[in-house]
GROMACS .gro file of C-alpha atoms in nm:
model
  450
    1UNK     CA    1   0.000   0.000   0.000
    2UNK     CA    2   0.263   0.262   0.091
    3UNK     CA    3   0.400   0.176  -0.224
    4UNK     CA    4   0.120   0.234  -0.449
    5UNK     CA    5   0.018   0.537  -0.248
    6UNK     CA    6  -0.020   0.842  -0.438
    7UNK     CA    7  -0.341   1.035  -0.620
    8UNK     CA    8  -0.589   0.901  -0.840
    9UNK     CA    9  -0.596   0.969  -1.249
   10UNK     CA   10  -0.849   1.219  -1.128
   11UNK     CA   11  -0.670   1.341  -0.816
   12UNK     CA   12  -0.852   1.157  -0.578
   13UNK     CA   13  -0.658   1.055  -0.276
   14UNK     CA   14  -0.912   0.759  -0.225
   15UNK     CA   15  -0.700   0.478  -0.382
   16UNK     CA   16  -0.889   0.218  -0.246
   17UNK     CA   17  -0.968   0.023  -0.562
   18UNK     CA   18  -0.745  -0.199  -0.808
   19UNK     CA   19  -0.833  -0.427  -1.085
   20UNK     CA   20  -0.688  -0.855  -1.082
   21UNK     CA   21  -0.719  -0.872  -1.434
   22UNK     CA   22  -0.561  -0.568  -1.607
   23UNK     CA   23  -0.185  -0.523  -1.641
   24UNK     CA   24  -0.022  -0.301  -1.386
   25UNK     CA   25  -0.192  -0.292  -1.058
   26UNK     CA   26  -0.236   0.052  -1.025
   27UNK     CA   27  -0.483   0.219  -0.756
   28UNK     CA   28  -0.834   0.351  -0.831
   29UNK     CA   29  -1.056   0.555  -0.708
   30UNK     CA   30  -1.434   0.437  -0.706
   31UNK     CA   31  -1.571   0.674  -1.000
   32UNK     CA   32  -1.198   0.580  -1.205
   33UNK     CA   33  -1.250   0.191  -1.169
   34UNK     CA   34  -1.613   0.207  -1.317
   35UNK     CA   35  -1.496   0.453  -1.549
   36UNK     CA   36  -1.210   0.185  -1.705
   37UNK     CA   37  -1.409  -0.111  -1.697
   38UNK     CA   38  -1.685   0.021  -1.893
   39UNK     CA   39  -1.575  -0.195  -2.205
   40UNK     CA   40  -1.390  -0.474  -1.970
   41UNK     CA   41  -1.717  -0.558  -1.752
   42UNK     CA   42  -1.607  -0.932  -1.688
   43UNK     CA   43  -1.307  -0.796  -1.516
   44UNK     CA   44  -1.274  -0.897  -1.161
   45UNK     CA   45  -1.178  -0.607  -0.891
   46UNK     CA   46  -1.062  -0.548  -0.508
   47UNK     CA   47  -1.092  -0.304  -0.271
   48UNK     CA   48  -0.869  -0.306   0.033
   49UNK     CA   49  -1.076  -0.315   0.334
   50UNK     CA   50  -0.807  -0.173   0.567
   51UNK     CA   51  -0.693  -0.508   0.627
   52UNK     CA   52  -0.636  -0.702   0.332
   53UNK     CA   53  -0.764  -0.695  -0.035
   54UNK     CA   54  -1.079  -0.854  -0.050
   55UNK     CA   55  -1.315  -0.919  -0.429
   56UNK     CA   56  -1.599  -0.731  -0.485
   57UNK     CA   57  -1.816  -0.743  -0.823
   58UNK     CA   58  -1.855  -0.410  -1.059
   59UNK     CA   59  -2.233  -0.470  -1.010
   60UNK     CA   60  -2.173  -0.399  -0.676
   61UNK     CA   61  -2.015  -0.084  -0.744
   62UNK     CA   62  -2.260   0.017  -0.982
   63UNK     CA   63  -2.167  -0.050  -1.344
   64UNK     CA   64  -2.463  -0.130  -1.565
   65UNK     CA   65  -2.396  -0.299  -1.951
   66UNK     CA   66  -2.610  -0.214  -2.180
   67UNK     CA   67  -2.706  -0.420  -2.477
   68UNK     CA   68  -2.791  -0.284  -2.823
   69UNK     CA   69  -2.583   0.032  -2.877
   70UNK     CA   70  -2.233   0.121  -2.901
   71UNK     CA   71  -2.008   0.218  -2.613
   72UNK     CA   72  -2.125   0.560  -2.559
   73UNK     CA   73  -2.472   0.572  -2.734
   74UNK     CA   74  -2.676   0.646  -2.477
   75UNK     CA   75  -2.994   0.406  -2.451
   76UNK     CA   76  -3.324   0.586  -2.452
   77UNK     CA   77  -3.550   0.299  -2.357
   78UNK     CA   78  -3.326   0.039  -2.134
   79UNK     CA   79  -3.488  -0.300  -1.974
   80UNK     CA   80  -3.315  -0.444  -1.698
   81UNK     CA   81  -3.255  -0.788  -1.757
   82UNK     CA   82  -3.588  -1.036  -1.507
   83UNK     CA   83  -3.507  -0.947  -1.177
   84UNK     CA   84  -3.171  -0.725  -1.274
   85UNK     CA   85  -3.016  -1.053  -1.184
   86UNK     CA   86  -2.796  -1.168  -1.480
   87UNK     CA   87  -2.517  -1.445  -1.474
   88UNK     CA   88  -2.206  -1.474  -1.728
   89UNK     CA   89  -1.991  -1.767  -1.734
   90UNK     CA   90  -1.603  -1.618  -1.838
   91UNK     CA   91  -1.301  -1.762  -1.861
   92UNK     CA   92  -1.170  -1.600  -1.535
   93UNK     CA   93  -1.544  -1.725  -1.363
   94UNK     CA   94  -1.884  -1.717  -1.306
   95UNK     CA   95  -2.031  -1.311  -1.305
   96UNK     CA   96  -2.332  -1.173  -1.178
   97UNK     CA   97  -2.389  -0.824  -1.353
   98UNK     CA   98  -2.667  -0.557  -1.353
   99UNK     CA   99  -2.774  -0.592  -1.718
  100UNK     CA  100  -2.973  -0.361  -1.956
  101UNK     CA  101  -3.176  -0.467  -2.248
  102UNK     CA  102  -3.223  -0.223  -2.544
  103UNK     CA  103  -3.605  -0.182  -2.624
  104UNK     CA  104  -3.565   0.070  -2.879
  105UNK     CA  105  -3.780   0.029  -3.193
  106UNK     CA  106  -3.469  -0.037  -3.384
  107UNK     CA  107  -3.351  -0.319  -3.071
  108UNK     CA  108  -3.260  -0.638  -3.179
  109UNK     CA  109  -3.494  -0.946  -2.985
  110UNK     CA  110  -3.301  -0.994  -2.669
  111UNK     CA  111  -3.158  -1.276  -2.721
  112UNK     CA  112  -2.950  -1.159  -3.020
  113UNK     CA  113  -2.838  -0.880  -2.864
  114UNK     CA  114  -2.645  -1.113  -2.684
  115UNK     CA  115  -2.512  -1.296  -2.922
  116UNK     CA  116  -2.392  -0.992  -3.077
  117UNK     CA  117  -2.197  -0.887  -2.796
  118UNK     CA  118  -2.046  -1.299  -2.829
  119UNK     CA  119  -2.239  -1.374  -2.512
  120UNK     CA  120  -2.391  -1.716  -2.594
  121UNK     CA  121  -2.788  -1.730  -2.396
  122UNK     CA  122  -2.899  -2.050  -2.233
  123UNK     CA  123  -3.281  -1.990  -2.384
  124UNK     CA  124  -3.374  -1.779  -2.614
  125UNK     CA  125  -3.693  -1.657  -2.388
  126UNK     CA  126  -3.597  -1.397  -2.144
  127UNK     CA  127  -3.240  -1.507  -2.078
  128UNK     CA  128  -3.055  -1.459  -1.737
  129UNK     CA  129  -2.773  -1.688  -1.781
  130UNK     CA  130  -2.513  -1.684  -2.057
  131UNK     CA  131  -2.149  -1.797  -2.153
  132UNK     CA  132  -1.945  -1.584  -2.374
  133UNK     CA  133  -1.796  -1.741  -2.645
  134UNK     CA  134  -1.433  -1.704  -2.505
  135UNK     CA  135  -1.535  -1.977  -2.268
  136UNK     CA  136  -1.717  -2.129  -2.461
  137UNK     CA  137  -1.399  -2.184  -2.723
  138UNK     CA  138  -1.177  -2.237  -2.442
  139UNK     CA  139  -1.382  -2.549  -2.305
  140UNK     CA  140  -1.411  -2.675  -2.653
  141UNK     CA  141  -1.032  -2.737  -2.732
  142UNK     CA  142  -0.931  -2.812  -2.387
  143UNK     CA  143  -1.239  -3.127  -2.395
  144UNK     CA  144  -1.125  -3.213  -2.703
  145UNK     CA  145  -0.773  -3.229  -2.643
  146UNK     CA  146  -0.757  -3.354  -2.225
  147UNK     CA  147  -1.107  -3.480  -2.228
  148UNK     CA  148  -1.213  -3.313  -1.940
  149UNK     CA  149  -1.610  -3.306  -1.850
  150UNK     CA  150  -1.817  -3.008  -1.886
  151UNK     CA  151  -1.864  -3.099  -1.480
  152UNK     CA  152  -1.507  -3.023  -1.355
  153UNK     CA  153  -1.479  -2.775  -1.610
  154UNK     CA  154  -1.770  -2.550  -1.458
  155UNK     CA  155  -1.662  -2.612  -1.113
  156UNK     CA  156  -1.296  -2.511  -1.161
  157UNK     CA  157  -1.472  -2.151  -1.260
  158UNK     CA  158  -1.738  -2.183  -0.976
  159UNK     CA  159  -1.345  -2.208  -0.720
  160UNK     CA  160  -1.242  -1.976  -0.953
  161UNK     CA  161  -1.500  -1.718  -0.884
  162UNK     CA  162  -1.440  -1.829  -0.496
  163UNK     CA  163  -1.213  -2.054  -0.342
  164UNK     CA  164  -1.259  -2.034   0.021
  165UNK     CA  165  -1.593  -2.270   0.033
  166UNK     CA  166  -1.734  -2.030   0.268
  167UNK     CA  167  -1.960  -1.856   0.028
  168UNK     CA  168  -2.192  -2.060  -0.162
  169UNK     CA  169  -2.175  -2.041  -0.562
  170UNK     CA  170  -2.488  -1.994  -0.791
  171UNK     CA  171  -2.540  -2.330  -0.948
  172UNK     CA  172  -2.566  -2.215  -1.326
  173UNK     CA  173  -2.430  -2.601  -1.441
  174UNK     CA  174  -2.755  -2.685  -1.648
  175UNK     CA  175  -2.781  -2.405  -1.835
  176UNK     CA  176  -2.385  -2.461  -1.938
  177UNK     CA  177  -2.448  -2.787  -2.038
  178UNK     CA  178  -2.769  -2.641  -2.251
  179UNK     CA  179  -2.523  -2.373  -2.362
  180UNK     CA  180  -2.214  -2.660  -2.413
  181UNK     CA  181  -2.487  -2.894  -2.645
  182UNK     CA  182  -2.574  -2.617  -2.858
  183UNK     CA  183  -2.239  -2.480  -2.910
  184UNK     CA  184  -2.063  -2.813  -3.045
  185UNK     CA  185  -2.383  -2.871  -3.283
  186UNK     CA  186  -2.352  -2.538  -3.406
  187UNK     CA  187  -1.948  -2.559  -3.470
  188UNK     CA  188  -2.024  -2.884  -3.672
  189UNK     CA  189  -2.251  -2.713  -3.874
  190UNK     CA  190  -2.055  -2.389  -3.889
  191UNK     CA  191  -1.729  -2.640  -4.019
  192UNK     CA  192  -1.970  -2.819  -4.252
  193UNK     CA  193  -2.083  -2.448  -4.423
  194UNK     CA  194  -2.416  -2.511  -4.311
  195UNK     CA  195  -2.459  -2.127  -4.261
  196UNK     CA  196  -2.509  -2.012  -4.611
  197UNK     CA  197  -2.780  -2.296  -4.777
  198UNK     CA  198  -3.038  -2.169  -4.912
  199UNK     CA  199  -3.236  -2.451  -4.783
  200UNK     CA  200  -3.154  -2.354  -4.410
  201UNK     CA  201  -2.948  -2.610  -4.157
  202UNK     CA  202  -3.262  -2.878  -4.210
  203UNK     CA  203  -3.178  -2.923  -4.581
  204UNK     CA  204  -2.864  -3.108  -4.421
  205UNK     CA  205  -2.801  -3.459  -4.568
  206UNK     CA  206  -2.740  -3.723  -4.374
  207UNK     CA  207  -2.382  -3.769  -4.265
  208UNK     CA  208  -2.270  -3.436  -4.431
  209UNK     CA  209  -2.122  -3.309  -4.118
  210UNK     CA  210  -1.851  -3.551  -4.148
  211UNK     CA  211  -1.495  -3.489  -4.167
  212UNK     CA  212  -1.329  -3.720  -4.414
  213UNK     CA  213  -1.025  -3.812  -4.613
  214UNK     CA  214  -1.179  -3.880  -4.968
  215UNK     CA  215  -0.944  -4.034  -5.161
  216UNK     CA  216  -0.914  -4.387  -5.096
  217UNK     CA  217  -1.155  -4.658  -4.881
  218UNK     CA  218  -1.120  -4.969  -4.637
  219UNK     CA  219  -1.362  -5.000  -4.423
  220UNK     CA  220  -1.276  -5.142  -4.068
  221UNK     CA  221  -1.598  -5.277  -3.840
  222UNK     CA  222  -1.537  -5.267  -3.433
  223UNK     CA  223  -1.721  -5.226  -3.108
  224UNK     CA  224  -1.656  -5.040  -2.798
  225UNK     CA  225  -1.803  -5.193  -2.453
  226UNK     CA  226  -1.641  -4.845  -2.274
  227UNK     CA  227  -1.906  -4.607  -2.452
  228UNK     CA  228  -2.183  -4.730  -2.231
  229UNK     CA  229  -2.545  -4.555  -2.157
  230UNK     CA  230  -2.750  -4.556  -1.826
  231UNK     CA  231  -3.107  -4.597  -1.852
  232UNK     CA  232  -3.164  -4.250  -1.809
  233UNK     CA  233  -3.372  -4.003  -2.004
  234UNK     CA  234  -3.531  -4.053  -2.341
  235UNK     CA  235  -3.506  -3.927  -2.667
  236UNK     CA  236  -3.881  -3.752  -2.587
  237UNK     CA  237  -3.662  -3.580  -2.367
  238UNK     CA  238  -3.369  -3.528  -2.457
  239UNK     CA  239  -3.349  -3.577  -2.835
  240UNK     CA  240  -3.050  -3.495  -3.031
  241UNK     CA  241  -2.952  -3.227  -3.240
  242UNK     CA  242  -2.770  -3.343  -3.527
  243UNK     CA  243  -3.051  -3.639  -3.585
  244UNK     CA  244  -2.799  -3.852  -3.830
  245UNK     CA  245  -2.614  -3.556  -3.966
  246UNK     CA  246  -2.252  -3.660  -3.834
  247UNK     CA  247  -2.125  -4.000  -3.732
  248UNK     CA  248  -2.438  -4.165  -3.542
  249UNK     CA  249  -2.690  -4.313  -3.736
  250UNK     CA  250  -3.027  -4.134  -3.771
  251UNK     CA  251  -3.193  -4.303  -3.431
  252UNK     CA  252  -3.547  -4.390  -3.489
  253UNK     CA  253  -3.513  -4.586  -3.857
  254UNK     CA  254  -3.262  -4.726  -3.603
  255UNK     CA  255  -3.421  -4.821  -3.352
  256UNK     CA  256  -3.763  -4.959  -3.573
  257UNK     CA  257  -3.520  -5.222  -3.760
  258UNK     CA  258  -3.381  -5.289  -3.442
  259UNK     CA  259  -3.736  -5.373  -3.313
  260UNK     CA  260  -3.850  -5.537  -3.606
  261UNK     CA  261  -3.553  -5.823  -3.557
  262UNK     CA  262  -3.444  -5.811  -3.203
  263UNK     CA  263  -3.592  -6.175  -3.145
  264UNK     CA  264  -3.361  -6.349  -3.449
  265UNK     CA  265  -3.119  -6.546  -3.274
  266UNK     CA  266  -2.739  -6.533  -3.358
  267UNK     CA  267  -2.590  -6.821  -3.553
  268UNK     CA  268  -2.246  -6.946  -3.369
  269UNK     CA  269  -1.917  -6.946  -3.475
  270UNK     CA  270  -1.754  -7.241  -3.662
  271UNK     CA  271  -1.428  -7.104  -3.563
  272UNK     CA  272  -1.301  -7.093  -3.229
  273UNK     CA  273  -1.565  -6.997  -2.950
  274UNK     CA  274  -1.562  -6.631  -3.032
  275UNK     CA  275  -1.715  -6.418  -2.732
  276UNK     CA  276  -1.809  -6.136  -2.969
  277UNK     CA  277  -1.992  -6.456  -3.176
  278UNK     CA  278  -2.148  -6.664  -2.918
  279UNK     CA  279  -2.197  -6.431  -2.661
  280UNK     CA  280  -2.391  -6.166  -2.857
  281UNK     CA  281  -2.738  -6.240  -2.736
  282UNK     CA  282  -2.598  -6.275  -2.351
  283UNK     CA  283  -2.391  -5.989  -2.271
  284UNK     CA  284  -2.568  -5.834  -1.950
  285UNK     CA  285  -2.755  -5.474  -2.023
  286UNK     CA  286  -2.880  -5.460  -1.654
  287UNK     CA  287  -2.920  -5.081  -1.605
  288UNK     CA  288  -2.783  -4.948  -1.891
  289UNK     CA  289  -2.992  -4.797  -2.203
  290UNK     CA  290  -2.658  -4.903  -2.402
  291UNK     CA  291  -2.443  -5.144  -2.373
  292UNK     CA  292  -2.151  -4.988  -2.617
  293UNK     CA  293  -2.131  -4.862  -2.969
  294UNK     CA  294  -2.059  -5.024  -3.278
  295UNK     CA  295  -1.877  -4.824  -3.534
  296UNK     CA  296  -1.740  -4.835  -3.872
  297UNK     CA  297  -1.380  -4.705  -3.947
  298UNK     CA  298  -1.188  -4.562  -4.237
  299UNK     CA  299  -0.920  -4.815  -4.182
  300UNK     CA  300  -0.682  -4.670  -4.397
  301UNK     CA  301  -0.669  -4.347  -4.248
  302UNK     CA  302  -0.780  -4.447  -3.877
  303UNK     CA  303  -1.124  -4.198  -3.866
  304UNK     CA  304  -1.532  -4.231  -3.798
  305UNK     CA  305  -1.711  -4.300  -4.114
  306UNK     CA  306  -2.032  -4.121  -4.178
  307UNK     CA  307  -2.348  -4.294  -4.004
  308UNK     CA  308  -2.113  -4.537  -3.891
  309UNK     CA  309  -2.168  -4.557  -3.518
  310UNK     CA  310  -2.440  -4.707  -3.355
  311UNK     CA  311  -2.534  -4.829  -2.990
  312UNK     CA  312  -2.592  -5.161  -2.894
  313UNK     CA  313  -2.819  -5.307  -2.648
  314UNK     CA  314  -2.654  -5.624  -2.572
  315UNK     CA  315  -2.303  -5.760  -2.759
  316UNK     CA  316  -2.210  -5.745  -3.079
  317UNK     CA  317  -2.453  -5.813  -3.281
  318UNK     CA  318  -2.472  -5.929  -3.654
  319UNK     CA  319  -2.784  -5.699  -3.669
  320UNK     CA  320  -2.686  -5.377  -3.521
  321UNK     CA  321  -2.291  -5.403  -3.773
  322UNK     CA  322  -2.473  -5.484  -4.081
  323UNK     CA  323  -2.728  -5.181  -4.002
  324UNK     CA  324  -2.404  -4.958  -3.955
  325UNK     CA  325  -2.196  -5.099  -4.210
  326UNK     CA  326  -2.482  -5.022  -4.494
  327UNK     CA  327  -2.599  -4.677  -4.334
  328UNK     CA  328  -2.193  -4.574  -4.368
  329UNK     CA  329  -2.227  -4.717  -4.731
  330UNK     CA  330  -2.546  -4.597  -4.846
  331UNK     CA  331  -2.433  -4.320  -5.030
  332UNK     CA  332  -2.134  -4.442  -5.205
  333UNK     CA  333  -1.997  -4.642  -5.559
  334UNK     CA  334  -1.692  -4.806  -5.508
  335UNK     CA  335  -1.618  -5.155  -5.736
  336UNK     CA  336  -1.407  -5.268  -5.443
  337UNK     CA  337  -1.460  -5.299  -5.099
  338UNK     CA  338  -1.160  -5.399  -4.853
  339UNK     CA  339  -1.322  -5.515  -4.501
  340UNK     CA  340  -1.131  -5.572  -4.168
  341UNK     CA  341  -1.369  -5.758  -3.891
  342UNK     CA  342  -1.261  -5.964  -3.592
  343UNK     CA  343  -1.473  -6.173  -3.645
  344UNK     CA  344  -1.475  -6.124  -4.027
  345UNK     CA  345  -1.503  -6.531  -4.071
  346UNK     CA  346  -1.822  -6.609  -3.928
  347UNK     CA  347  -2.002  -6.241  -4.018
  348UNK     CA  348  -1.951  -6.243  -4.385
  349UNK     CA  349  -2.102  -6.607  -4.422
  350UNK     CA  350  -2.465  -6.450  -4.439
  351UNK     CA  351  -2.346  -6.048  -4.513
  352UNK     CA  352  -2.570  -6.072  -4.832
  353UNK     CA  353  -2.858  -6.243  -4.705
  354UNK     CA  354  -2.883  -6.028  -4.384
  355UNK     CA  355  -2.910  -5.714  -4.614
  356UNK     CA  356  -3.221  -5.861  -4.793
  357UNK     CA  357  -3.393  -5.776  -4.458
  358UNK     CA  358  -3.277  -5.420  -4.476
  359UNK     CA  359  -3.459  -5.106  -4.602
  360UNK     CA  360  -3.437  -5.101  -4.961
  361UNK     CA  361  -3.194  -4.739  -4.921
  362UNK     CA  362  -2.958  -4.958  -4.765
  363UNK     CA  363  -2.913  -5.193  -5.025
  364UNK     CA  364  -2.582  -5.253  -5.206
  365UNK     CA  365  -2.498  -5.356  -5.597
  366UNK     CA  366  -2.442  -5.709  -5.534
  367UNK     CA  367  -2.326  -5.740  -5.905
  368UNK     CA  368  -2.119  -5.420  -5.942
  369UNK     CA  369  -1.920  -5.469  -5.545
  370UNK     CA  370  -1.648  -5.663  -5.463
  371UNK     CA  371  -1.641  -5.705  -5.109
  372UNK     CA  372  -1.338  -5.872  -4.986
  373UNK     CA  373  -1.289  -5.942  -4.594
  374UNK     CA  374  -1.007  -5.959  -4.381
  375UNK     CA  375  -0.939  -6.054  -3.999
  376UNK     CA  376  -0.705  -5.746  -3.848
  377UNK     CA  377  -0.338  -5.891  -3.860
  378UNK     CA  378  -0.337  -5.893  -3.444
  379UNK     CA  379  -0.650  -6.044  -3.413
  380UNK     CA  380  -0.581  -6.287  -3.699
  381UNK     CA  381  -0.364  -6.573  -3.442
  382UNK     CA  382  -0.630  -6.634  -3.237
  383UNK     CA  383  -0.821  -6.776  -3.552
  384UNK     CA  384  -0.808  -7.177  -3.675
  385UNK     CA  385  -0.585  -7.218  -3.960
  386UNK     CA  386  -0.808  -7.233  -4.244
  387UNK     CA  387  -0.935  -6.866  -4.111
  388UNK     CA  388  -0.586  -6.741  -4.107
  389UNK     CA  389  -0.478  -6.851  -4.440
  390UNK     CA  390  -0.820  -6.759  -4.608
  391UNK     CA  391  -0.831  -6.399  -4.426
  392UNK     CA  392  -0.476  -6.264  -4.437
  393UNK     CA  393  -0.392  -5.932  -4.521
  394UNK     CA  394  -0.044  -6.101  -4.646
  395UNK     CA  395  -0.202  -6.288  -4.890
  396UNK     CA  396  -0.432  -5.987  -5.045
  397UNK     CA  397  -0.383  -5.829  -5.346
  398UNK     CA  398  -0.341  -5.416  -5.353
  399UNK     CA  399  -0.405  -5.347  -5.019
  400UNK     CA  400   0.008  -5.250  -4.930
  401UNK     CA  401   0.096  -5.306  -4.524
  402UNK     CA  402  -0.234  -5.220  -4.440
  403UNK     CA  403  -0.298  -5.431  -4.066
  404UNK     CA  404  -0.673  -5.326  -4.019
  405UNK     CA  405  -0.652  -5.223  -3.671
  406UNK     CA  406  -0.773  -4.881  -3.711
  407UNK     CA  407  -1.062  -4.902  -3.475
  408UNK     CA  408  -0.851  -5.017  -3.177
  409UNK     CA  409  -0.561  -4.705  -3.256
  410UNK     CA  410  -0.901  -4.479  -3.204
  411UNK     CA  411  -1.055  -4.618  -2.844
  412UNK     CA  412  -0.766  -4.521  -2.585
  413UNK     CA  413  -0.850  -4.176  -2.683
  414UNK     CA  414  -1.234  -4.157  -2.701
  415UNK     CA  415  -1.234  -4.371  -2.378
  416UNK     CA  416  -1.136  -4.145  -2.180
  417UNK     CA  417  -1.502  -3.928  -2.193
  418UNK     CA  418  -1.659  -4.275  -2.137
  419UNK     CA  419  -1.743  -4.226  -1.741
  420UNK     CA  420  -1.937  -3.817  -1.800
  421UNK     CA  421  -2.117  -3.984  -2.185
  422UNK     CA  422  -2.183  -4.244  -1.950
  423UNK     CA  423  -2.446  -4.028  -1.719
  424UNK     CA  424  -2.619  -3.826  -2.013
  425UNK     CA  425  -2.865  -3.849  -2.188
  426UNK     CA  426  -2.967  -4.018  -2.535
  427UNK     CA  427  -2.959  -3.738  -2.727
  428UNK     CA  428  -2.654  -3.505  -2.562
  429UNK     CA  429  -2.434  -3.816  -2.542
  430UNK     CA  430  -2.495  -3.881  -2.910
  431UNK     CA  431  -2.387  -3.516  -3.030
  432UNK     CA  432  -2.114  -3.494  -2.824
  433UNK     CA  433  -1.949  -3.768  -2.924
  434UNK     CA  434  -1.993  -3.700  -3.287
  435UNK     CA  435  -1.846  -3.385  -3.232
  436UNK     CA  436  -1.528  -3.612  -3.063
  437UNK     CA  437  -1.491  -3.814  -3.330
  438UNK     CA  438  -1.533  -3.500  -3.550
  439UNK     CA  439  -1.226  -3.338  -3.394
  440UNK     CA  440  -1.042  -3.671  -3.389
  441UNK     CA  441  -1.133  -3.731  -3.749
  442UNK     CA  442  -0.985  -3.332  -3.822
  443UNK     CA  443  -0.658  -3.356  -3.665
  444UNK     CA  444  -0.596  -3.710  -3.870
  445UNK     CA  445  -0.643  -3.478  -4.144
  446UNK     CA  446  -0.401  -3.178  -4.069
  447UNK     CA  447  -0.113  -3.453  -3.934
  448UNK     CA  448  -0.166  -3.628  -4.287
  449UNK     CA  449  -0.082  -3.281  -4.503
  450UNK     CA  450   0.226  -3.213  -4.298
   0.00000   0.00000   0.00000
């Protein structure tokens, strides 16, 4: 203090005020502070109290933001935000301002005069909570890259905001995870030039929010027992946003084929006793909605093929990898089709006659495809002999030192988000890990063009 002691910008001897987040730490006055953090109203301040330094919130000293006009317009019709109690979610933690509306008769609707001040609202019906898109950003990459759940993520900023314990923070963690859904399903679109169609974001294709390498195609099959569901929630509830537009099939012509055969039984393997074979029907689904997820890989390239991932409600089933296997190939003409399975042996035996009992959309050219399966070269020893021979990538023609493993290179790092998916529900858990797979399937991309 003796150090900083001197007179105010304005002359003021009351130095009693100092901002944590600007550079410097100069010493304010009251009118000084306000007057500086007009523009920087997220900033986070302290007073000393004759003691020690202690936080205390520019809504408490008595800036108001106001929405809808420049810096210094002056409003002529302000509208406190319901209740002049208004939360942002920052970077540096979790705000409560004294917020003004613009109801001008040039004003924007409220909630995009939020948006165009980057503040992101959790409803678009008189919003009090919002995350600015710093945060929202920031959270994005750091999920994508350490995994971290939106959980820890908000309460880090909640300790943040206040570390002691000793005052209690504003739960706000719903409307972030409203806020958190929204913002990934709009960044796929936004990266799949949604934006600009004519036709609006519903004229979206299935699978076109994909990110691909589209120059060559194997296609690798492989489940995932991690990625498990609890029965919790429904898709009345909580239905999903990009309805088949990324990696996940489109749900309910899902789920109705599902229905329609879930009684077939699964023929066993003439191999060895293969669990993902003979155990299919048997694998316990006690409390969970899902079991794991099947998906269909690139496996040239290691990424998530379009409507290639799928739950399942028990094991592995025949019927749930042919469904994703044709959805991924619905929309394509290749003359040759390289196939890695596990179980590759037993599941191409009756590939053609299980499609029969598709919908029509999914069919294939039997007479223009060559499909030619493979067991992955790890998987291929535990096989019998007349598998390994008949199923080597070694003995294949024009496939180069490809091992068909691709799925398994993929699961240590999607794995890790498998205990937060775990708890949410159908639809959330479905469009966040597209937009995983999305950012996996992106950075494969960028490593490849170095």
């Amino acid at each position: 203090m003796l150090r900083l002691e001197g007179n105010c910008h304005c002359g003021s001897v009351d130095l009693s005020f100092r901002c944590r987040e600007c550079f410097g730490m100069e010493m304010y006055c009251k009118d000084c502070i306000l007057k500086c953090h007009r523009h920087l109203p997220l900033h986070i301040m302290e007073v000393w109290n004759g003691l020690f330094f202690e936080c205390v919130s520019l809504k408490t000293l008595g800036l108001r933001i106001q929405l809808g006009h420049n810096l210094h317009d002056h409003c002529q019709n302000p509208r406190p935000s319901s209740g002049d109690d208004f939360v942002v979610i920052d970077v540096n933690g979790i705000h409560e301002v004294a917020l003004d509306f613009c109801k001008c008769l040039t004003a924007q609707i409220w909630y995009k005069q939020l948006l165009r001040a980057r503040w992101y609202p959790a409803t678009t019906t008189d919003p009090c909570t919002t995350a600015t898109f710093s945060v929202l950003e920031h959270y994005h990459l750091l999920s994508c890259e350490s995994k971290v759940s939106a959980y820890e993520f908000y309460h880090s900023l909640a300790r943040r905001s206040n570390n002691t314990g000793l005052i209690p923070i504003r739960d706000h963690y719903a409307p972030f995870m409203c806020i958190i859904h929204e913002w990934r399903h709009l960044w796929q679109l936004r990266c799949a030039r949604r934006g600009h169609d004519p036709g609006g974001i519903n004229a979206t294709q299935e699978g076109k929010l994909t990110v691909l390498w589209r120059y060559a195609l194997f296609i690798a099959i492989d489940a995932n027992f991690w990625l498990k569901r609890k029965a919790i929630s429904s898709d009345q509830v909580d239905p999903g946003l990009n309805v088949g537009w990324a990696y996940f099939v489109e749900e309910r012509q899902y789920k109705l084929y599902l229905n329609d055969h879930m009684t077939e039984r699964q023929e066993h393997s003439s191999c060895v006793s293969h669990s993902a074979v003979n155990m299919a029907d048997t694998k316990s689904s006690r409390g969970l909605a899902a079991t794991g997820v099947g998906t269909v890989d690139c496996a040239r390239h290691d990424m998530k093929r379009p409507n290639g991932v799928g739950d399942l409600q028990k094991g592995e089933r025949y019927l749930n990898m042919d469904y994703l296997m044709l959805s991924t190939l619905a929309s394509l003409s290749v003359p040759v089709l390289n196939v890695p399975y596990d179980i590759a042996c037993q599941w191409s035996k009756n590939f053609w006659a299980h499609m029969e009992t598709m919908p029509t959309h999914l069919h294939l050219p039997c007479e223009n495809l060559n499909i030619r399966y493979f067991v992955p070269k790890f998987h291929i020893g535990a096989h019998i002999e007349e598998c390994q021979i008949s199923f080597s990538w070694n003995f294949g023609k024009f496939i180069g030192r490809t091992d068909g493993e691709a799925p398994e290179r993929g699961w240590p790092n999607i794995n890790r988000v498998a205990l937060s998916t775990k708890e949410m529900g159908p639809g959330m858990r479905r469009d966040t890990l597209d937009n995983y797979f999305g950012d996996w399937n992106w950075k494969k991309i960028t490593a490849l063009c170095m």
